[in-house]
C-alpha cells in the first residue's frame, strides 16, 4: 500500500468510526427508495460496508462494488446526518473510498491491497 | 440479486482514462463536436468573462446512446475476456458507431443547442457578449472525479488549468453545475494556485432580473415546476437564483414536495454504469414532478436527459432553463 | 448444523422470488449491524436476508425454517437500543420493509398499516385526517410501526397523558413461529374484553410471533401548546415532576428535560445560544385550543412556583423546532463528541430524585472505565431519565465498550429494581432480560419460557432475545 493509500485508509477509518448506525439516512436515499428498501443500498449501508471493508471483515466483491458505485453522490443523506445525526460528510467518505479502491480496479486485481 | 459490477467498473475506468489520454475527450472523439451550437454567434475568442460549457450539453446525444450501448453489452462487459476485446475495438470502431447512433438523438441535440444559445443570449444581454474558446474548450474531468480516478483527474486538471490560464479570463460563467463544482471546489485541490472565479450562469442572470424581464418575448407556457439539481442545491447552495430567472421569464414557479436543499436526485450520476437502477430513480422523480405541473424546468444537462426519458409516460415536457431563455430572447424558437 | 448459504438463498428465492433474497456478505452485515457500540461477531451475521411481500410468504419462510431448525431474526428498522436489532444466532434475517401498505378509513374510525411502514411516513399520511399517531420515538424517521407495537414503546409520550401505543391498537395480523397466520382483535371501536390475543402480541418483542399488519384507532389530534423553562439545576426539574404527580395535576403529553451538560451540547448543535442551566421542554395538550391555552397558563404558574430562571409559553416556529430538536437528537449530538453508554431509569415517581442521585453516582464511579462524565436527559414527566456515561473519545477497544455497556445496563437496572420501575420504551428482553429475571419472580420468567416453548418449540424466532444473548 502506498503512503497516500495508507493516509486515505486511516482518514476513512476515523470518519466511519463516527457513524452511530442511527439509520436516519436510510429513508432519504434514492437507491434505497427504488430498491423497495434494501438497506445495503442506503447511505448507512454504504458507510458500514466501507468500515467493515477497511477493518478486513468484508472483501472487495461484486456486492460491495455494487453498493459503493451505485451511490449517486447526491448528498441528500447529509442533510439528515448534519441536522439529526453525526454530521458526517457521507458522500465524501464514499468518494474517498472509491479513490482508495481505484487501484484495485485499475490493476485488474480483486482484493483490497 | 447483484448485477456483476467489478469488471464493469474496471472497464469504465480504463475506457475513460484511455479516451482522455488519447485526445482529452471522455468519449474519445478527436473531431470537435462541441462548437456547432455557437455557429453564427461570432462570440469573441478572448475576453474578461468566459462562457464555459465543458462540452457537457454537447455530449448529451452521445451519452444517451453510449448508455444504451453499455446496457445492451453489459453481460459481455462483465466477462473479462470479452471486455478486453471490446476495449480494443473501442478505439477503432467506437467513434464511428457512436456518431452513427447519436444521429438518432436529434431532439436531445436540438434542446442542448437551444439551451446553450439561450444562455449565451441571456448572458450577452445582462453582462455583454461572453468569450468562448470554441475548439480549444476542454472537458472539465468531472466524471473521472466521481469515479475516484485521482491520478487521471490530476493530469487532466493540469491541462484544463493551462487552457484557462492562457485564455486569460478573470470570470468563468459555466453552463452546468458539475462544471462549476469541478472548477470551483475540486480543481483548486489538485492545482495549487488555481483560483478562478466560477459561477453558474443563473447567478449572473439573477443579479439583473429586470433587464432580463424587459427583453423577454412571449413564452410558450405559463407555469413550470422547478427541479433542483442535487449539485446546484446541495453542493453549490444555488436555489433562489433559478427561481428569480424563472420569474423574470414571466413564468409561475411551482415547487415539488422535495425541493431546494431537500431535492430528490434525477438518477443521472449512475446512469452510465447502472442504467436500470438509474431509470427507476428518474422515473420516481418524474412522477413526483408531474404531480405539480407537466412542464418541468431544469438547470443541468444530466437532469435534462434523465427526466426527459419519462416525458411520454407522464405527459411531461422537460425544459432546460436555457431553452426557455432561448424562446424568450431568440424569437422565433431557434431550430 | 452447517448451512449452505447458496442453497438456502435458492430455497428462500422459491418462496419470495430470487430478487428478494440476498446472501452476499455486505448485505448480511448491513442488516445485522445495530447501534450497539461493540463490533459484530460471527454469530451475529446471517446466512441470508429474505424480504417477503405478504404474510403468506412470511408463514412459508417460518415453516421452512422450522423444518430445518434455522433461526429467523425479524428486522424492522434495526434501531433498538437494547440489542433487539442484532441477530444473536446465525440464521435468516427476515426484513419487513416490503410491508408498506397504509389504508385509512375515517368512516370506520381506524387505519391499518403494514409492519414495515416508517413512523414519519405514517404520521404524514394521517395528517390530512387530523389523526394522532400516538408513538413518538426519537428514531421516528426510520422506526417502523411493526417494531413500535412489538415493543409497545412510549418514548417521548408521557404514559399518564397519552397511554401507550398498544392502547390504540384494535387488532393485528400476526404470523406465529410455526407458520400460521392469525388475526386478532376487532374491526369495531369497542375493543374486546377478556382473553384476547392482541394484548398478548403487543409488546411481544418478536418472541411469540411476527406482526405483519396493525390496525389502530384514529384518535383526533389534540390542540397543543409548548412551554420551555430553564432551571439552575436538574434536581429542580425532578422536584417539579414529583410535585406534579403529588398534586394530581394532569400531566402534559410531552415533558422532557436536558441536564446542564446535554442542554449546552444540544442547544449548540441546533444553533441556539448557551442555556443558563437545565431545560424543561413541555407540550401541553387538550381537546381544543381554548382549553389548551387555559391549561398551559395554569401549568406555567405551577412551574413558576419552583423558581425557574425563566419559563414561557412558546408558539410554533423556528425556536420551538430548534429546542425540540436539541432534545429529540440529544443522543446523537452528545455522541458526536465521543462515546456514550446509556440507561433507562423509570423509578416510582416519589423516588425520582433518589434514583437520579444513584444513577449519577454509579456512572461517575464505573469499574470498567475510569473517569467518565455523567450526562442525562429524558422523558422526565413519564418519568424516564436516561443517564449516560460519556467518554470524550471514540478510541476505545471493542471489548471495553462491551464491558461498559453491560455494566451501565446492569447497574441502572438495579436502580429500577430498587425503586420499583421497569422501563417503558426499550422492551424487556435481549439486554434487559437480566433485569426481568431479577425484578420479577422466577415463575414470571418460567412462564415466558413455557409460552415460548408452546408457541415456538424449535426456538427459531428471534432466538437469543429471551435468553439475553449478545
Coordinates of C-alpha atoms in Angstrom, one line a residue, chain A residues 2 4 16 31 35 43 45 47 49 52-53 56 70 75-76 78 88 96:
Chain A
X2 CA 1.4 3.4 -0.9
X4 CA -1.1 8.0 0.1
X16 CA -16.6 6.0 9.6
X31 CA -31.3 3.9 -4.3
X35 CA -35.0 -1.0 -4.4
X43 CA -26.1 5.7 2.9
X45 CA -25.4 0.7 4.5
X47 CA -20.8 3.6 5.4
X49 CA -19.7 -1.6 4.2
X52 CA -16.0 -3.3 7.6
X53 CA -14.0 -3.5 4.4
X56 CA -10.8 -6.6 7.0
X70 CA -24.5 2.9 -7.1
X75 CA -25.8 14.3 -0.6
X76 CA -29.4 14.1 0.5
X78 CA -26.0 14.6 4.6
X88 CA -20.6 13.1 8.7
X96 CA -12.7 8.7 -0.8

